[in-house]
C-alpha positions as a LaTeX table, in Angstrom:
\begin{tabular}{lrrr}
\hline
Residue & $x$ (\AA) & $y$ (\AA) & $z$ (\AA) \\
\hline
Met1 & 0.09 & $-0.15$ & 0.16 \\
Phe2 & 1.53 & 3.63 & $-0.68$ \\
Thr3 & 2.07 & 6.08 & 1.58 \\
Ser4 & 0.28 & 9.53 & 1.19 \\
Gly5 & 3.49 & 11.40 & 0.37 \\
Thr6 & 2.39 & 14.81 & 1.58 \\
Ala7 & 5.98 & 15.77 & 2.19 \\
Gly8 & 7.70 & 13.51 & $-0.47$ \\
Ser9 & 7.05 & 10.88 & $-2.88$ \\
Pro10 & 4.85 & 8.37 & $-2.00$ \\
Arg11 & 6.65 & 4.89 & $-0.76$ \\
Ala12 & 5.11 & 1.28 & $-0.89$ \\
Ala13 & 4.87 & 0.07 & 2.27 \\
Met14 & 4.87 & $-3.94$ & 2.29 \\
Leu15 & 2.19 & $-5.11$ & 4.59 \\
Thr16 & 1.75 & $-8.86$ & 5.55 \\
His17 & $-1.64$ & $-10.50$ & 5.92 \\
Gly18 & $-0.89$ & $-10.88$ & 9.36 \\
Asn19 & $-0.42$ & $-7.05$ & 9.78 \\
Leu20 & $-3.41$ & $-6.36$ & 8.37 \\
Arg21 & $-5.37$ & $-9.32$ & 10.33 \\
Ser22 & $-3.69$ & $-8.02$ & 13.73 \\
Asn23 & $-5.09$ & $-4.45$ & 13.04 \\
Ile24 & $-8.71$ & $-5.10$ & 12.56 \\
Glu25 & $-8.44$ & $-7.58$ & 15.65 \\
Gln26 & $-7.06$ & $-4.75$ & 17.73 \\
Met27 & $-10.05$ & $-2.45$ & 16.64 \\
Gln28 & $-12.28$ & $-4.98$ & 17.49 \\
Arg29 & $-10.83$ & $-5.49$ & 21.17 \\
Ser30 & $-11.55$ & $-1.94$ & 21.49 \\
Ser31 & $-14.54$ & $-1.20$ & 23.72 \\
Gly32 & $-16.97$ & $-0.10$ & 20.54 \\
Thr33 & $-16.72$ & $-3.39$ & 18.55 \\
Val34 & $-18.27$ & $-3.85$ & 15.13 \\
Asn35 & $-20.88$ & $-6.85$ & 14.90 \\
Arg36 & $-22.72$ & $-8.92$ & 12.14 \\
Asp37 & $-25.81$ & $-6.66$ & 12.45 \\
Asp38 & $-23.96$ & $-3.43$ & 11.53 \\
Thr39 & $-23.56$ & $-1.60$ & 8.12 \\
Leu40 & $-20.47$ & $-0.03$ & 7.42 \\
Leu41 & $-20.28$ & 3.09 & 4.97 \\
Cys42 & $-17.34$ & 2.62 & 2.93 \\
Val43 & $-16.64$ & 5.75 & 0.56 \\
Leu44 & $-13.29$ & 5.86 & 0.92 \\
Pro45 & $-10.86$ & 4.50 & $-1.69$ \\
Leu46 & $-9.64$ & 0.54 & $-1.42$ \\
Ser47 & $-6.19$ & 1.89 & $-3.00$ \\
His48 & $-5.89$ & 3.85 & 0.61 \\
Ile49 & $-5.01$ & 1.31 & 3.75 \\
Tyr50 & $-7.95$ & 3.63 & 5.75 \\
Gly51 & $-10.63$ & 2.16 & 3.11 \\
Leu52 & $-9.32$ & $-1.06$ & 2.71 \\
Asn53 & $-8.49$ & $-2.49$ & 6.38 \\
Thr54 & $-10.34$ & 0.08 & 8.53 \\
Thr55 & $-13.73$ & $-0.35$ & 6.69 \\
Leu56 & $-13.89$ & $-3.20$ & 4.25 \\
His57 & $-11.68$ & $-5.66$ & 6.31 \\
Leu58 & $-13.23$ & $-4.74$ & 9.44 \\
Gly59 & $-16.57$ & $-5.20$ & 8.15 \\
Leu60 & $-15.70$ & $-8.62$ & 6.58 \\
Leu61 & $-14.06$ & $-9.72$ & 9.68 \\
Ala62 & $-17.07$ & $-9.09$ & 11.78 \\
Gly63 & $-19.77$ & $-10.58$ & 8.99 \\
Ala64 & $-21.33$ & $-6.95$ & 8.96 \\
Lys65 & $-22.80$ & $-5.39$ & 5.93 \\
Val66 & $-20.35$ & $-3.38$ & 3.63 \\
Leu67 & $-21.97$ & $-0.42$ & 1.84 \\
Leu68 & $-19.64$ & 0.37 & $-0.98$ \\
Val69 & $-20.25$ & 3.98 & $-2.57$ \\
Gln70 & $-18.38$ & 4.66 & $-5.69$ \\
Arg71 & $-17.56$ & 8.57 & $-5.06$ \\
Phe72 & $-18.75$ & 10.78 & $-2.15$ \\
Asp73 & $-21.46$ & 13.33 & $-2.86$ \\
Pro74 & $-22.71$ & 14.73 & 0.63 \\
Thr75 & $-26.41$ & 14.77 & $-0.32$ \\
Ser76 & $-26.70$ & 11.28 & $-2.26$ \\
Ser77 & $-24.50$ & 9.68 & 0.51 \\
Leu78 & $-26.93$ & 10.86 & 3.04 \\
Gln79 & $-30.03$ & 9.51 & 1.42 \\
Ser80 & $-27.91$ & 6.18 & 0.95 \\
Ile81 & $-27.22$ & 6.22 & 4.82 \\
Thr82 & $-30.81$ & 6.58 & 5.52 \\
Asp83 & $-31.86$ & 3.63 & 2.98 \\
His84 & $-29.57$ & 1.20 & 3.97 \\
His85 & $-29.47$ & 1.89 & 7.81 \\
Val86 & $-26.00$ & 2.65 & 8.17 \\
Thr87 & $-24.69$ & 2.05 & 11.66 \\
Val88 & $-20.76$ & 2.94 & 11.33 \\
Ile89 & $-19.20$ & 5.72 & 9.25 \\
Ala90 & $-15.11$ & 5.59 & 8.74 \\
Gly91 & $-14.73$ & 9.10 & 7.12 \\
Val92 & $-12.17$ & 12.06 & 6.42 \\
Pro93 & $-12.81$ & 15.72 & 7.58 \\
Pro94 & $-13.87$ & 17.23 & 4.53 \\
Met95 & $-16.90$ & 14.47 & 4.43 \\
Tyr96 & $-18.10$ & 15.56 & 7.91 \\
Glu97 & $-17.29$ & 19.57 & 7.10 \\
Ala98 & $-19.69$ & 19.00 & 3.75 \\
Trp99 & $-22.46$ & 17.23 & 5.44 \\
Ala100 & $-22.08$ & 19.81 & 8.26 \\
Ser101 & $-22.62$ & 22.42 & 5.55 \\
Leu102 & $-25.60$ & 21.05 & 3.77 \\
Pro103 & $-28.94$ & 23.38 & 3.45 \\
Asp104 & $-31.32$ & 22.36 & 6.58 \\
Ser105 & $-33.72$ & 19.75 & 5.73 \\
Asp106 & $-35.86$ & 17.07 & 7.29 \\
Ala107 & $-34.03$ & 14.53 & 5.68 \\
Ala108 & $-30.78$ & 15.69 & 6.56 \\
Ala109 & $-31.73$ & 16.11 & 9.92 \\
Asp110 & $-32.70$ & 12.18 & 10.44 \\
Ser111 & $-29.90$ & 10.56 & 8.38 \\
Phe112 & $-27.64$ & 9.55 & 11.02 \\
Val113 & $-30.48$ & 8.46 & 13.72 \\
His114 & $-29.01$ & 4.83 & 13.31 \\
Val115 & $-25.43$ & 5.38 & 13.07 \\
Arg116 & $-23.67$ & 4.60 & 16.47 \\
Ile117 & $-19.81$ & 5.06 & 15.49 \\
Leu118 & $-18.43$ & 7.84 & 13.69 \\
Ala119 & $-14.91$ & 7.92 & 13.44 \\
Ser120 & $-12.47$ & 10.46 & 11.68 \\
Gly121 & $-8.82$ & 10.17 & 10.17 \\
Ala122 & $-6.37$ & 10.71 & 7.87 \\
Ser123 & $-6.06$ & 14.35 & 8.78 \\
Lys124 & $-6.82$ & 16.63 & 11.47 \\
Leu125 & $-10.40$ & 17.28 & 12.35 \\
Glu126 & $-10.97$ & 20.98 & 13.21 \\
Ser127 & $-13.00$ & 21.43 & 15.98 \\
Leu128 & $-15.21$ & 23.92 & 14.57 \\
Val129 & $-16.52$ & 21.18 & 12.12 \\
Ala130 & $-16.79$ & 18.57 & 14.71 \\
Ser131 & $-18.74$ & 21.07 & 16.97 \\
Gln132 & $-21.01$ & 22.14 & 13.85 \\
Phe133 & $-21.54$ & 18.48 & 13.30 \\
Ala134 & $-22.40$ & 17.59 & 16.77 \\
Thr135 & $-25.06$ & 20.33 & 16.86 \\
Arg136 & $-26.98$ & 19.53 & 13.95 \\
Phe137 & $-27.07$ & 15.99 & 13.94 \\
Gly138 & $-26.64$ & 15.14 & 17.72 \\
Lys139 & $-23.88$ & 12.68 & 17.29 \\
Arg140 & $-20.15$ & 13.22 & 18.23 \\
Ile141 & $-17.09$ & 12.32 & 15.86 \\
Gly142 & $-14.38$ & 10.10 & 17.59 \\
Glu143 & $-10.85$ & 11.40 & 15.96 \\
Gly144 & $-8.16$ & 8.73 & 15.27 \\
Tyr145 & $-4.80$ & 8.56 & 14.18 \\
Gly146 & $-2.80$ & 5.84 & 11.97 \\
Leu147 & $-0.51$ & 5.32 & 9.38 \\
Thr148 & $-0.04$ & 3.45 & 6.30 \\
Glu149 & 2.68 & 1.86 & 7.99 \\
Ala150 & 0.55 & 0.57 & 10.98 \\
Ser151 & $-1.77$ & $-1.06$ & 8.66 \\
Pro152 & $-2.90$ & 1.76 & 9.65 \\
Thr153 & $-4.53$ & 2.49 & 13.17 \\
Val154 & $-2.73$ & 3.04 & 15.90 \\
Thr155 & $-4.93$ & 5.45 & 18.32 \\
Ser156 & $-8.90$ & 5.91 & 18.74 \\
Ala157 & $-10.86$ & 8.84 & 20.50 \\
Ser158 & $-14.03$ & 6.95 & 19.18 \\
Phe159 & $-14.44$ & 4.55 & 22.20 \\
Pro160 & $-16.10$ & 4.34 & 24.70 \\
Ser161 & $-17.22$ & 7.94 & 24.10 \\
Pro162 & $-16.23$ & 10.19 & 21.34 \\
Arg163 & $-14.02$ & 13.07 & 22.51 \\
His164 & $-12.88$ & 16.13 & 20.87 \\
Gly165 & $-9.14$ & 17.62 & 20.90 \\
Thr166 & $-7.36$ & 14.14 & 21.16 \\
Ile167 & $-6.76$ & 11.17 & 18.82 \\
Gly168 & $-7.35$ & 8.89 & 22.00 \\
Leu169 & $-5.70$ & 6.06 & 23.51 \\
Pro170 & $-3.59$ & 3.08 & 21.78 \\
Leu171 & $-5.42$ & $-0.05$ & 20.35 \\
Pro172 & $-5.20$ & $-3.04$ & 22.68 \\
Gly173 & $-1.40$ & $-4.82$ & 21.81 \\
Leu174 & 0.27 & $-1.87$ & 20.99 \\
Asp175 & 3.13 & $-0.27$ & 22.83 \\
Val176 & 3.60 & 3.56 & 21.89 \\
Arg177 & 6.27 & 5.46 & 23.15 \\
Val178 & 6.72 & 9.59 & 23.01 \\
Val179 & 10.49 & 10.25 & 22.76 \\
Asp180 & 13.08 & 13.00 & 22.47 \\
Glu181 & 15.85 & 13.46 & 19.95 \\
Ser182 & 18.11 & 11.18 & 22.09 \\
Gly183 & 15.33 & 8.38 & 22.15 \\
Asp184 & 14.56 & 8.89 & 25.69 \\
Asp185 & 10.71 & 9.16 & 26.86 \\
Val186 & 9.36 & 12.54 & 27.20 \\
Val187 & 7.76 & 13.69 & 30.46 \\
Val188 & 3.71 & 13.79 & 30.26 \\
Gly189 & 2.76 & 17.08 & 28.56 \\
Asp190 & 6.11 & 17.67 & 26.54 \\
Pro191 & 6.07 & 17.10 & 22.77 \\
Gly192 & 7.81 & 14.29 & 21.13 \\
Glu193 & 8.08 & 11.85 & 18.20 \\
Leu194 & 5.64 & 8.91 & 18.51 \\
Trp195 & 6.70 & 5.53 & 18.27 \\
Val196 & 4.71 & 2.47 & 17.85 \\
Lys197 & 5.57 & $-1.21$ & 18.08 \\
Gly198 & 3.26 & $-4.27$ & 17.61 \\
Pro199 & 2.04 & $-6.86$ & 15.58 \\
Asn200 & 0.12 & $-4.30$ & 13.02 \\
Val201 & 3.77 & $-2.72$ & 12.09 \\
Phe202 & 4.66 & $-3.38$ & 8.39 \\
Val203 & 8.06 & $-4.87$ & 7.14 \\
Gly204 & 9.50 & $-2.34$ & 5.54 \\
Tyr205 & 9.16 & $-0.33$ & 1.98 \\
Trp206 & 9.40 & $-1.87$ & $-1.45$ \\
Asn207 & 13.10 & $-1.89$ & $-2.84$ \\
Asp208 & 14.37 & 0.66 & $-0.28$ \\
Ala209 & 16.44 & $-0.44$ & 2.47 \\
Asp210 & 17.61 & 2.81 & 3.62 \\
Ala211 & 14.28 & 4.57 & 3.77 \\
Thr212 & 13.25 & 1.00 & 5.89 \\
Ala213 & 16.14 & 1.36 & 8.32 \\
Arg214 & 14.99 & 4.81 & 9.08 \\
Ala215 & 11.48 & 4.06 & 9.99 \\
Leu216 & 12.08 & 0.60 & 11.83 \\
Asp217 & 15.09 & 0.58 & 14.34 \\
Asn218 & 16.57 & $-2.92$ & 15.66 \\
Asn219 & 14.14 & $-3.38$ & 18.23 \\
Gly220 & 11.09 & $-3.13$ & 16.18 \\
Trp221 & 9.91 & 0.18 & 17.15 \\
Leu222 & 8.35 & 2.25 & 13.99 \\
His223 & 9.48 & 6.22 & 14.19 \\
Thr224 & 6.11 & 7.83 & 12.69 \\
Gly225 & 7.82 & 10.79 & 12.37 \\
Asp226 & 4.79 & 12.62 & 13.69 \\
Ile227 & 5.03 & 14.96 & 17.13 \\
Ala228 & 2.80 & 14.15 & 19.54 \\
Val229 & 1.80 & 14.86 & 23.04 \\
Val230 & 0.59 & 12.47 & 25.80 \\
Ser231 & $-1.65$ & 13.56 & 28.58 \\
Gly232 & $-1.90$ & 12.51 & 32.38 \\
Asp233 & $-4.86$ & 9.49 & 31.11 \\
Gly234 & $-2.18$ & 8.17 & 28.56 \\
Ser235 & $-4.37$ & 9.80 & 25.70 \\
Leu236 & $-2.41$ & 11.48 & 23.02 \\
Ser237 & $-2.75$ & 14.62 & 20.77 \\
Leu238 & $-1.19$ & 15.14 & 17.61 \\
Val239 & 0.95 & 18.36 & 17.31 \\
Asp240 & 3.04 & 18.04 & 13.90 \\
Arg241 & 5.29 & 16.34 & 11.61 \\
Val242 & 8.89 & 16.14 & 12.44 \\
Lys243 & 9.55 & 16.99 & 8.79 \\
Asp244 & 7.50 & 20.15 & 8.80 \\
Leu245 & 9.22 & 21.31 & 11.91 \\
Ile246 & 10.39 & 24.90 & 11.37 \\
Ile247 & 13.86 & 26.19 & 13.48 \\
Val248 & 13.90 & 30.16 & 14.00 \\
Ser249 & 16.96 & 31.18 & 15.52 \\
Gly250 & 17.32 & 27.71 & 17.67 \\
Phe251 & 13.78 & 27.77 & 18.69 \\
Asn252 & 11.19 & 25.00 & 17.34 \\
Val253 & 8.13 & 26.36 & 15.61 \\
Phe254 & 5.26 & 23.85 & 14.81 \\
Pro255 & 3.35 & 24.76 & 11.88 \\
Ala256 & 0.06 & 23.66 & 13.13 \\
Glu257 & 0.11 & 25.94 & 15.97 \\
Val258 & 0.71 & 29.01 & 13.71 \\
Glu259 & $-1.87$ & 27.74 & 11.35 \\
Asp260 & $-4.55$ & 27.56 & 14.34 \\
Ala261 & $-3.62$ & 30.91 & 15.34 \\
Leu262 & $-3.92$ & 32.24 & 11.60 \\
Leu263 & $-7.66$ & 30.73 & 11.69 \\
Gln264 & $-8.56$ & 32.69 & 14.37 \\
His265 & $-8.38$ & 35.72 & 12.45 \\
Pro266 & $-11.79$ & 36.47 & 11.38 \\
Gly267 & $-11.04$ & 36.86 & 7.64 \\
Ile268 & $-9.00$ & 33.92 & 7.28 \\
Gln269 & $-10.63$ & 30.62 & 5.84 \\
Gln270 & $-7.73$ & 28.42 & 5.38 \\
Ala271 & $-4.32$ & 28.78 & 6.04 \\
Ala272 & $-0.91$ & 26.47 & 5.65 \\
Val273 & 2.58 & 27.26 & 7.12 \\
Ile274 & 6.25 & 26.20 & 5.91 \\
Gly275 & 9.88 & 27.21 & 6.71 \\
Val276 & 11.95 & 28.87 & 4.16 \\
Ala277 & 15.85 & 29.69 & 4.43 \\
His278 & 16.49 & 33.20 & 5.99 \\
Pro279 & 20.09 & 34.25 & 5.89 \\
His280 & 20.11 & 35.56 & 9.83 \\
Thr281 & 17.74 & 33.14 & 11.56 \\
Gly282 & 18.24 & 29.88 & 9.46 \\
Glu283 & 14.54 & 29.78 & 8.81 \\
Ser284 & 11.63 & 31.84 & 8.80 \\
Val285 & 7.81 & 31.30 & 8.88 \\
Lys286 & 5.99 & 31.54 & 5.51 \\
Ala287 & 1.80 & 31.66 & 5.55 \\
Phe288 & $-0.35$ & 31.04 & 2.60 \\
Val289 & $-3.82$ & 31.95 & 3.56 \\
Val290 & $-7.49$ & 31.64 & 1.85 \\
Ala291 & $-9.53$ & 34.75 & 2.76 \\
Lys292 & $-13.19$ & 34.32 & 3.50 \\
Pro293 & $-15.53$ & 35.13 & 0.57 \\
Asp294 & $-16.12$ & 39.16 & 0.14 \\
Arg295 & $-12.92$ & 39.95 & 2.43 \\
Met296 & $-9.82$ & 41.31 & 1.64 \\
Leu297 & $-6.46$ & 40.76 & 3.48 \\
Asp298 & $-3.75$ & 42.90 & 3.81 \\
Glu299 & $-0.03$ & 41.20 & 4.51 \\
Asp300 & 0.88 & 43.54 & 7.28 \\
Glu301 & $-2.58$ & 43.06 & 8.98 \\
Val302 & $-2.33$ & 39.52 & 9.31 \\
Ile303 & 1.06 & 39.51 & 10.58 \\
Asp304 & 0.16 & 42.24 & 13.25 \\
Phe305 & $-2.76$ & 39.96 & 14.11 \\
Cys306 & $-0.13$ & 37.09 & 14.71 \\
Ala307 & 1.68 & 39.08 & 16.80 \\
Thr308 & $-1.21$ & 39.29 & 19.41 \\
Gln309 & $-1.57$ & 35.37 & 19.33 \\
Leu310 & 2.38 & 33.95 & 19.50 \\
Ala311 & 5.67 & 34.58 & 20.15 \\
Lys312 & 7.45 & 36.93 & 17.59 \\
Tyr313 & 9.84 & 34.39 & 16.27 \\
Lys314 & 6.69 & 32.04 & 15.45 \\
Cys315 & 4.68 & 34.92 & 13.54 \\
Pro316 & 5.14 & 34.66 & 9.68 \\
Ser317 & 7.57 & 37.11 & 8.16 \\
Lys318 & 5.81 & 36.55 & 4.62 \\
Val319 & 2.20 & 35.96 & 4.01 \\
Leu320 & 0.96 & 35.32 & 0.47 \\
Met321 & $-2.60$ & 35.19 & $-0.37$ \\
Val322 & $-3.99$ & 32.29 & $-2.44$ \\
Thr323 & $-7.36$ & 31.19 & $-3.94$ \\
Glu324 & $-6.70$ & 27.85 & $-2.65$ \\
Leu325 & $-4.55$ & 25.36 & $-1.07$ \\
Pro326 & $-2.89$ & 22.35 & $-2.23$ \\
Arg327 & $-4.70$ & 19.25 & $-0.74$ \\
Met328 & $-5.22$ & 15.60 & $-0.76$ \\
Gly329 & $-8.87$ & 14.17 & $-0.91$ \\
Ser330 & $-8.24$ & 13.21 & 2.81 \\
Gly331 & $-7.98$ & 17.11 & 3.52 \\
Lys332 & $-3.68$ & 17.01 & 4.24 \\
Ile333 & $-2.39$ & 19.87 & 2.92 \\
Ile334 & 0.43 & 19.06 & 0.55 \\
Arg335 & 3.33 & 21.04 & 1.61 \\
Arg336 & 5.96 & 20.05 & $-1.02$ \\
Glu337 & 3.90 & 21.85 & $-3.26$ \\
Leu338 & 3.94 & 25.27 & $-1.25$ \\
Ala339 & 6.87 & 27.64 & $-2.25$ \\
\hline
\end{tabular}
């Protein structure tokens, strides 16, 4: 199965039948199991590990029904959910955003009445989308975390009750560490790279021994490249990608933190941040923003606004106004296309 390749070219991850089987069994051992009376909506592409294992294979293992939908359309998918009494949905943030934004109607209001599990993955679920969906449909979305190399699910906040702002707890049978640059465990509340170990972890990248050695250490730990924070109850929150980290004058800047600050501006609809070379500070922060309809944005205005939200070294030194951001179907920003 190919990785998403948001920061570089996609890689072919080799997953054994044992990897795939162990991960769906881990999901079943979570407290919100899928059973043979369920109907799962499968609108995610089966060429992606999320659609293949988390939806199709999980449904087959449970003996449940799997409703295959060729492409996502917010209106027709609601009708399908109602007609087929769908009970389990694994989706991506753009799907939930599209549903939450549909015009009001009685049909839309009742579409999720039979749904008992709503899971979101593949990219960050914005808290505004989650709250709008919950307000409109009376259902809470549980966010999870996974990656192709882990077959894919590592954590879930869907069970036993969905929670916003966290990717949840590790699945049963998985070991997880959050470590610093020396490979030592960080203290609770500090950010570090997320490492994963378990029977669902892949065996390597096809014909790429160097990449495999960077991802898998000699003790079987998968170095995910994702920055996470662990809370006192063991739940995790995702911060950013190691590769996306920006270092300004020796200080770490996480793009997600700057993007969250930019989205607080009343005139900004979307935002993305990258690091660019700087002769004095090593790197500086460059932002790309999409204005809300009928709003005009000024670069100095945006930079000044960030100064009220962030430390000076985290603020963008350059802001470009764009009409759209390069994204994958899952909603992930393709940072390698920003310059």
